[in-house]
Amino acid sequence: MAEYTNPHCDGVADEMPELSDSEDEDIEDEHLWQCMDEDDSEPTKVTCLFCDRLLSSVPATLQHCVVEHQLNLVDVMRKHNLDDYGYIKMINFIRSNRLPDGPLPWESEDFLRPVIQDDPLLQTDPEDLCEGSSLSACQSSGAKSHDAQEQRVQAAEDALTRSLEDMQKIKLLVQGLVMNTDTGRPGNLGTVAELREDEDEAYFSSYGHYSIHEEMLKDKVRTESYRDFMYRNPEVFRDKVVLDVGCGTGILSMFAARAGAKKVIAVDQSEIIYQAMDIVRSNQLEDKITLIKGRIEDIKLPVEKVDIIISEWMGYFLLFESMLDSVLYARDAYLTDDGSVYPDLCNISLALVGDPQKHQDHIAFWDDVYGFNMSCMKKVVVPEASVEVVNEDTLICDPTVIQTIDCNRVCLSELEFASDFCLKITKSTECTAIVGYFDIFFDKGCSNKVMFSTGPQATKTHWKQTIFLLEKPFSVQAGEELQGKITVRKNKKDPRSLFVTFDLRDRKLIYSLQ
């Protein structure tokens, strides 16, 4: 049996949107609260829905929820057309801190019973908050168009994913209600193919910058692995028609042509393809390589079928950017029955990290910033996964594979998944983070198999590793087996970004890759 080759081991040959779209919208919201506040003749102390803060009035409470907790209750009421009873149930549901169990989990009549006696929020008529009659005075002083309002609602919905750890239960509720997510049912995807070209413009524009291509080309682990796979397995490419999805500068297309491909069709939507055309001509390969500008989902190839699809589609934590969606689209539309996608196999692994210095630098740092307590910043810093190089010496467990993907068989719905895992602890210490990375394999039909890893134990790549820092580290003991669960899903509002949830030690930790 052929062995995998990794020439890079053992020395052989690295936002959540703001709630408002503009300062004007902040002013509009402030004016809205002020207009409503004018009707309150006697200020009343109101307890926030999500923390212990006491506010001077209902409008002040609503504004506090927007600014501090990224939740606009008015938007939620409008979105779900809540009547008086629905509004009362929602307020009591949130105050009860019960887990969501349905599309509108406060439907039970139980939530008509106040959690807080004489709750001022329950004494407020929701029509005064939502209906145009009470908003007209504010809107007439500079309200935005309906489209702008919708954009602001969407921005508020997206911002909910940065909710506080101490309101994780409510975050699950809001993600379900405001963002229309369903963490329990993979397959209901907002796919890349459904994006309009203008909605996807920012993604492709980022690949129009030359520096990113220089970085990828200089990543020898990445580039030489593709080269070695093609040059060492010429029988795979001889006289074959090859499709290169997201060709960039055309390096993979030229490798394929040199490996013996009869014809290579290279597709890319970004502006870099014009340079790729010059590069192909400069290397006298224009007779073999045809370059097409456009998204693979939008164009028509000059052939009915291709024998091979090659693509360097991998993002951080493997699935970030969702470019695999496009590769699978191309596979289902153009690949012959006996053809193959390369790389054909990949997996995602997890490990635990014990690095108190990194935790101090990124998390504990906020406890004392030049003598000021900025610990509230942790609530927005922690949920953002970071991309950094992890020192192998800081790993405190044996890594485990949590997902394997066969690119020739996987369905689009399977790119959202949940997986149980068990990590065997190798060192008694404090766990400060979880690290994720991926391995790539060129396997099918190859006499000389090639693979590479992006893990901490391997040569550094431009993917580095994905780090999920813990706000509160916990102790582990050598020999302990730590059970957990990971859920990976797409952001329905931006299918190129990811939400990653860990259930670990009775904690639910939610992170975003944006």
XYZ file of C-alpha atoms in Angstrom:
514
model
C 0.000 0.000 0.000
C 1.292 3.424 -0.888
C 2.351 5.651 2.010
C 1.431 9.316 2.386
C 4.185 11.788 1.701
C 4.501 14.971 3.707
C 7.727 16.686 2.622
C 7.269 19.394 5.234
C 7.581 17.289 8.364
C 10.828 16.736 10.270
C 12.696 19.284 8.183
C 12.150 17.614 4.779
C 11.746 18.986 1.253
C -2.221 33.851 10.745
C -16.540 41.354 13.482
C -19.437 41.340 14.401
C -21.027 44.222 12.687
C -21.767 47.264 14.753
C -25.367 47.503 15.823
C -26.015 50.619 13.729
C -24.956 51.239 10.186
C -24.185 54.882 10.847
C -23.948 57.554 13.474
C -27.218 58.955 12.133
C -29.024 55.750 13.068
C -27.604 55.937 16.593
C -29.004 59.489 16.812
C -32.343 58.256 15.463
C -32.516 55.497 18.081
C -31.546 57.938 20.822
C -34.260 60.315 19.653
C -36.755 57.451 19.648
C -36.002 56.661 23.285
C -36.154 60.389 24.133
C -39.536 60.754 22.426
C -40.889 57.817 24.339
C -39.301 59.073 27.558
C -41.209 62.340 27.319
C -44.397 60.412 28.011
C -43.088 59.093 31.348
C -44.128 61.589 33.971
C -42.652 59.627 36.878
C -39.317 57.833 36.337
C -39.442 54.246 37.537
C -36.545 51.968 38.341
C -36.520 49.084 35.855
C -34.351 45.986 36.158
C -32.540 45.043 32.960
C -33.622 41.792 31.318
C -30.058 40.471 31.141
C -28.107 41.921 34.073
C -28.688 43.476 37.494
C -28.541 47.067 36.269
C -31.385 49.331 37.391
C -32.500 51.843 34.770
C -34.483 55.035 35.208
C -37.262 54.179 32.752
C -38.563 51.659 30.244
C -37.062 53.568 27.266
C -33.718 53.732 29.081
C -33.934 49.989 29.672
C -34.631 49.306 26.013
C -31.744 51.502 24.954
C -29.477 49.800 27.511
C -30.422 46.387 26.044
C -29.443 47.612 22.583
C -26.135 49.177 23.605
C -24.954 46.739 26.268
C -26.561 43.456 25.213
C -27.035 43.919 21.459
C -30.721 43.049 21.614
C -33.375 45.360 20.198
C -36.684 44.264 21.721
C -38.635 46.495 19.352
C -37.125 44.634 16.400
C -38.045 41.277 17.961
C -41.633 42.406 18.521
C -41.939 43.667 14.970
C -40.353 40.572 13.490
C -42.763 38.207 15.249
C -45.836 40.496 15.222
C -46.286 40.136 18.979
C -49.588 41.252 20.454
C -50.000 42.365 24.065
C -50.041 38.820 25.394
C -47.109 37.774 23.233
C -45.095 40.735 24.502
C -45.878 39.890 28.151
C -44.962 36.251 27.627
C -41.693 37.176 25.925
C -40.618 39.496 28.764
C -41.440 36.876 31.410
C -39.761 34.168 29.386
C -36.505 36.118 29.133
C -36.562 36.930 32.823
C -37.125 33.253 33.694
C -33.844 32.193 31.997
C -35.441 29.041 30.642
C -33.979 27.301 27.640
C -35.827 27.754 24.326
C -37.878 24.761 23.207
C -39.763 25.895 20.140
C -40.112 28.513 17.395
C -41.711 30.898 19.924
C -40.824 29.195 23.203
C -42.825 31.608 25.344
C -46.148 30.327 23.904
C -47.019 28.650 27.211
C -49.659 30.407 29.306
C -47.215 30.001 32.219
C -45.400 33.074 30.958
C -48.395 35.294 31.622
C -47.378 35.110 35.302
C -44.908 37.943 36.093
C -41.401 36.940 37.119
C -40.934 40.346 38.776
C -43.917 41.847 40.549
C -44.972 45.271 39.220
C -42.484 44.915 36.366
C -42.548 48.277 34.520
C -41.797 46.499 31.251
C -45.074 44.619 31.635
C -46.936 47.841 32.314
C -45.845 49.279 28.982
C -48.206 48.983 26.020
C -46.240 47.246 23.222
C -48.231 49.251 20.691
C -46.549 52.356 22.092
C -43.217 50.779 21.154
C -43.999 49.315 17.767
C -46.872 51.070 16.036
C -46.291 53.962 13.699
C -48.480 56.372 15.724
C -46.014 56.450 18.583
C -42.986 56.477 16.318
C -44.112 59.127 13.887
C -42.782 62.068 15.889
C -39.349 60.485 15.996
C -39.379 59.252 12.441
C -40.415 62.614 11.048
C -37.221 64.118 12.463
C -35.014 62.057 10.179
C -36.150 58.456 9.921
C -34.443 56.228 7.388
C -36.110 54.403 4.549
C -37.594 50.952 4.989
C -34.535 49.391 3.411
C -32.226 51.218 5.806
C -34.366 50.067 8.706
C -34.141 46.506 7.480
C -30.374 46.825 7.270
C -30.263 48.046 10.838
C -32.444 45.154 11.982
C -30.134 42.733 10.207
C -27.100 44.354 11.827
C -28.765 44.017 15.218
C -29.542 40.387 14.528
C -25.953 39.660 13.576
C -24.666 41.447 16.664
C -26.635 39.050 18.872
C -23.993 36.400 18.356
C -21.702 38.490 20.554
C -24.082 38.331 23.520
C -22.703 37.879 26.986
C -21.635 34.497 28.329
C -23.812 35.001 31.387
C -26.876 35.130 29.125
C -26.018 32.117 26.969
C -29.501 30.688 27.326
C -31.040 33.870 26.007
C -28.475 34.014 23.231
C -29.696 30.637 22.002
C -33.221 31.986 22.024
C -32.341 35.158 20.142
C -30.231 33.357 17.556
C -33.250 31.181 16.896
C -35.766 34.004 16.778
C -33.945 36.965 15.309
C -31.411 35.229 13.084
C -33.728 32.374 12.042
C -31.086 29.794 12.949
C -31.721 26.204 13.923
C -28.724 24.637 15.604
C -30.361 21.261 15.824
C -31.044 20.586 12.160
C -28.102 20.645 9.794
C -29.066 20.926 6.177
C -31.278 24.023 6.293
C -28.450 26.069 4.802
C -27.997 29.572 3.591
C -25.691 28.495 0.783
C -23.078 30.463 -1.093
C -24.864 29.623 -4.353
C -27.891 31.581 -3.127
C -25.881 34.783 -2.714
C -26.295 37.403 -5.395
C -23.094 38.516 -7.073
C -23.265 41.925 -5.402
C -23.754 40.284 -1.980
C -20.587 38.246 -2.534
C -18.522 41.097 -3.922
C -16.528 41.745 -0.742
C -15.349 38.135 -0.608
C -14.017 38.087 -4.154
C -12.616 41.608 -3.856
C -10.394 40.428 -1.023
C -8.770 37.985 -3.444
C -8.134 40.775 -5.930
C -5.308 42.035 -3.715
C -1.908 40.722 -4.717
C -0.543 40.348 -1.181
C -2.879 37.470 -0.330
C -1.713 35.528 -3.397
C 1.904 36.179 -2.513
C 1.256 34.823 0.974
C -0.394 31.668 -0.384
C 2.294 31.048 -3.014
C 5.030 31.466 -0.407
C 3.297 28.914 1.822
C 5.494 26.000 0.782
C 3.496 23.411 2.706
C 0.387 24.353 0.771
C 1.845 24.962 -2.677
C 4.433 22.184 -2.766
C 1.888 19.625 -1.548
C -0.347 20.394 -4.546
C 2.689 20.364 -6.846
C 3.994 17.062 -5.462
C 0.573 15.437 -5.730
C 0.340 16.333 -9.434
C 3.948 15.796 -10.472
C 4.313 12.485 -8.619
C 1.031 11.089 -9.972
C 1.135 11.931 -13.705
C -1.051 8.914 -14.488
C -3.942 10.665 -12.713
C -3.703 13.695 -15.048
C -2.538 12.248 -18.340
C -4.935 13.307 -21.152
C -7.570 14.436 -18.634
C -9.816 17.521 -18.645
C -9.254 19.438 -15.418
C -11.340 22.167 -13.751
C -9.581 24.542 -11.342
C -12.175 26.239 -9.092
C -10.939 29.544 -7.688
C -7.731 29.491 -9.698
C -6.182 32.724 -8.392
C -2.829 33.248 -10.127
C -3.288 29.942 -11.972
C -0.518 28.032 -10.207
C -2.555 24.838 -9.785
C -3.739 24.994 -13.395
C -0.142 25.224 -14.576
C 0.884 22.317 -12.330
C -1.931 20.252 -13.894
C -0.898 21.202 -17.431
C 2.707 20.251 -16.724
C 1.522 16.974 -15.156
C -0.023 15.942 -18.481
C -3.596 17.280 -18.498
C -5.095 17.582 -21.975
C -7.136 20.667 -21.102
C -7.442 22.849 -17.996
C -10.351 25.249 -17.377
C -9.520 27.800 -14.704
C -12.339 29.820 -13.099
C -12.154 32.782 -10.727
C -14.453 35.717 -10.011
C -11.798 38.057 -8.584
C -9.787 40.559 -10.616
C -6.643 38.464 -10.155
C -7.723 36.344 -13.118
C -6.509 39.043 -15.507
C -3.017 38.640 -14.111
C -3.455 34.876 -14.340
C -4.124 35.262 -18.074
C -0.818 37.122 -18.471
C 0.976 34.497 -16.372
C -0.393 31.641 -18.476
C 0.675 33.387 -21.706
C 4.109 34.138 -20.257
C 4.603 30.417 -19.687
C 3.314 29.396 -23.156
C 0.441 27.381 -21.693
C -2.453 29.241 -23.321
C -3.068 26.308 -25.656
C -3.874 24.076 -22.662
C -5.353 26.464 -20.115
C -8.592 28.386 -20.633
C -9.373 31.064 -18.055
C -12.931 32.230 -17.314
C -13.934 35.120 -15.065
C -17.061 34.481 -13.018
C -18.503 32.453 -10.164
C -18.661 28.758 -10.963
C -22.348 28.888 -10.002
C -23.068 31.578 -12.618
C -21.038 30.594 -15.677
C -21.283 27.802 -18.249
C -18.165 25.788 -18.972
C -17.080 25.144 -22.584
C -17.277 21.385 -21.881
C -20.058 19.163 -20.593
C -17.934 17.170 -18.161
C -14.494 17.243 -16.575
C -12.404 14.354 -15.286
C -10.761 16.126 -12.349
C -11.582 19.099 -10.154
C -8.715 20.722 -8.291
C -9.142 23.565 -5.870
C -7.428 25.156 -2.902
C -10.678 25.956 -1.122
C -9.705 25.504 2.519
C -10.300 28.337 4.972
C -9.517 28.801 8.641
C -10.821 25.854 10.643
C -11.189 24.234 7.198
C -14.746 25.430 6.506
C -14.491 29.204 6.985
C -15.309 31.094 3.736
C -17.486 28.166 2.559
C -15.610 27.830 -0.715
C -16.161 24.087 -0.510
C -19.789 24.878 -1.379
C -18.623 26.034 -4.818
C -16.432 22.970 -5.311
C -19.378 20.683 -4.510
C -21.550 22.662 -6.929
C -18.941 22.123 -9.647
C -18.655 18.443 -8.740
C -22.382 17.826 -9.029
C -22.704 19.850 -12.247
C -19.600 18.844 -14.203
C -17.635 15.886 -12.804
C -17.764 12.566 -14.662
C -19.008 9.519 -12.771
C -15.488 8.101 -12.453
C -13.807 11.472 -11.887
C -12.439 12.885 -8.652
C -12.124 16.068 -6.636
C -8.684 16.842 -5.198
C -7.845 17.066 -2.403
C -10.294 14.271 -1.799
C -10.066 13.737 1.954
C -9.729 16.146 4.868
C -10.391 16.167 8.585
C -10.785 18.599 11.454
C -9.061 18.000 14.805
C -9.310 19.525 18.270
C -6.933 19.730 21.218
C -6.774 21.575 24.524
C -4.249 24.287 25.309
C -2.687 25.310 28.603
C -1.050 28.666 27.925
C -1.515 31.085 30.858
C 0.636 33.748 29.192
C -1.565 33.880 26.073
C -4.642 33.954 28.288
C -3.122 36.827 30.262
C -2.257 38.715 27.078
C -5.686 38.392 25.462
C -8.263 37.860 28.250
C -7.008 38.673 31.758
C -5.431 41.800 30.263
C -8.821 43.540 30.372
C -9.046 43.297 34.173
C -6.518 46.097 34.609
C -5.759 48.396 31.677
C -3.538 51.224 32.873
C -5.304 51.077 36.217
C -8.831 50.879 34.767
C -11.211 47.918 34.930
C -12.225 47.020 31.378
C -13.348 43.469 32.147
C -16.652 44.095 30.338
C -14.607 43.862 27.121
C -14.178 40.133 27.710
C -17.787 39.628 26.745
C -17.064 40.749 23.196
C -13.463 39.554 22.925
C -13.917 35.951 24.025
C -16.576 34.912 21.441
C -14.278 35.909 18.559
C -12.145 32.939 17.578
C -8.584 33.999 16.734
C -6.144 32.681 14.158
C -2.652 32.280 15.576
C 0.245 29.855 15.783
C -0.023 27.597 18.821
C 3.161 26.391 20.475
C 3.151 22.594 20.406
C 4.507 22.571 23.958
C 1.271 24.171 25.228
C -0.906 21.240 24.120
C -2.221 19.370 27.164
C -4.064 16.476 25.548
C -3.906 14.071 22.645
C -5.624 15.646 19.611
C -8.778 14.008 18.320
C -10.449 14.088 14.906
C -13.982 15.434 15.180
C -14.994 15.382 11.483
C -13.784 13.710 8.284
C -14.917 14.952 4.870
C -14.746 12.970 1.632
C -15.011 15.644 -1.036
C -16.250 13.120 -3.592
C -19.187 12.030 -1.429
C -20.063 14.750 1.071
C -23.390 16.557 0.725
C -23.756 20.276 1.238
C -25.964 19.724 4.285
C -23.188 17.743 5.974
C -20.971 20.833 6.135
C -23.019 21.773 9.176
C -22.556 19.130 11.844
C -22.443 18.217 15.513
C -19.914 15.763 16.887
C -19.168 14.285 20.316
C -15.513 14.065 21.261
C -13.265 12.743 24.018
C -9.918 14.334 24.840
C -7.367 12.409 26.901
C -5.468 14.819 29.148
C -1.684 14.395 29.195
C -0.731 17.142 31.671
C -2.185 18.332 34.977
C -2.675 22.065 34.562
C -5.173 24.812 33.726
C -6.947 24.581 30.364
C -7.031 28.062 28.813
C -8.227 27.400 25.251
C -9.363 24.915 22.621
C -7.421 24.751 19.365
C -8.719 23.510 16.019
C -6.873 22.655 12.811
C -7.178 20.429 9.738
C -5.297 17.830 7.683
C -5.487 17.416 3.900
C -5.034 14.223 1.831
C -4.498 13.558 -1.877
C -5.445 9.903 -1.925
C -7.835 8.581 -4.574
C -6.074 6.694 -7.366
C -2.648 7.985 -6.314
C 0.352 5.689 -6.311
C 2.225 8.403 -4.432
C -0.120 9.748 -1.810
C 0.490 13.220 -0.424
C -0.822 14.900 2.723
C -0.170 17.912 4.877
C -1.271 19.136 8.295
C -2.013 22.598 9.651
C -1.636 21.464 13.270
C 0.694 22.849 15.953
C 2.943 19.794 15.528
C 3.558 20.501 11.837
C 5.375 23.147 9.811
C 3.583 26.499 9.992
C 1.141 27.347 7.190
C -0.724 30.554 6.385
C -3.795 28.912 7.952
C -1.999 28.746 11.334
C -4.483 27.352 13.908
C -7.894 28.492 15.132
C -7.971 29.297 18.848
C -11.094 29.390 21.024
C -10.008 31.147 24.229
C -11.861 30.423 27.467
C -12.980 33.343 29.591
C -12.595 31.170 32.685
C -9.881 28.461 32.546
C -10.522 25.172 34.336
C -8.242 22.556 35.897
C -7.565 19.190 34.283
C -5.649 16.149 35.501
C -3.302 13.906 33.544
C -5.087 10.721 32.509
C -8.519 12.348 32.647
C -10.844 11.847 29.665
C -12.747 15.022 28.959
C -16.049 14.521 27.150
C -17.517 17.258 25.005
C -19.559 18.158 21.953
C -18.891 20.569 19.098
C -21.494 22.059 16.760
C -20.406 23.841 13.576
C -22.900 25.798 11.522
C -23.038 28.679 9.080
C -24.215 32.162 9.837
C -27.516 32.307 7.950
C -26.963 35.999 7.271
C -23.434 35.417 5.955
C -22.914 31.804 4.861
C -19.184 32.366 4.449
C -18.765 32.784 8.227
C -19.136 30.172 10.945
C -20.542 29.711 14.425
C -18.771 27.105 16.555
C -20.380 25.922 19.800
C -18.733 23.749 22.453
C -20.551 21.884 25.222
C -17.795 21.253 27.738
C -17.821 20.802 31.520
C -21.464 21.941 31.761
C -20.592 25.105 29.865
C -21.927 26.186 26.508
C -19.278 28.227 24.694
C -20.258 29.997 21.469
C -17.697 31.463 19.068
C -17.780 33.117 15.683
C -15.388 33.073 12.748
C -16.214 36.245 10.842
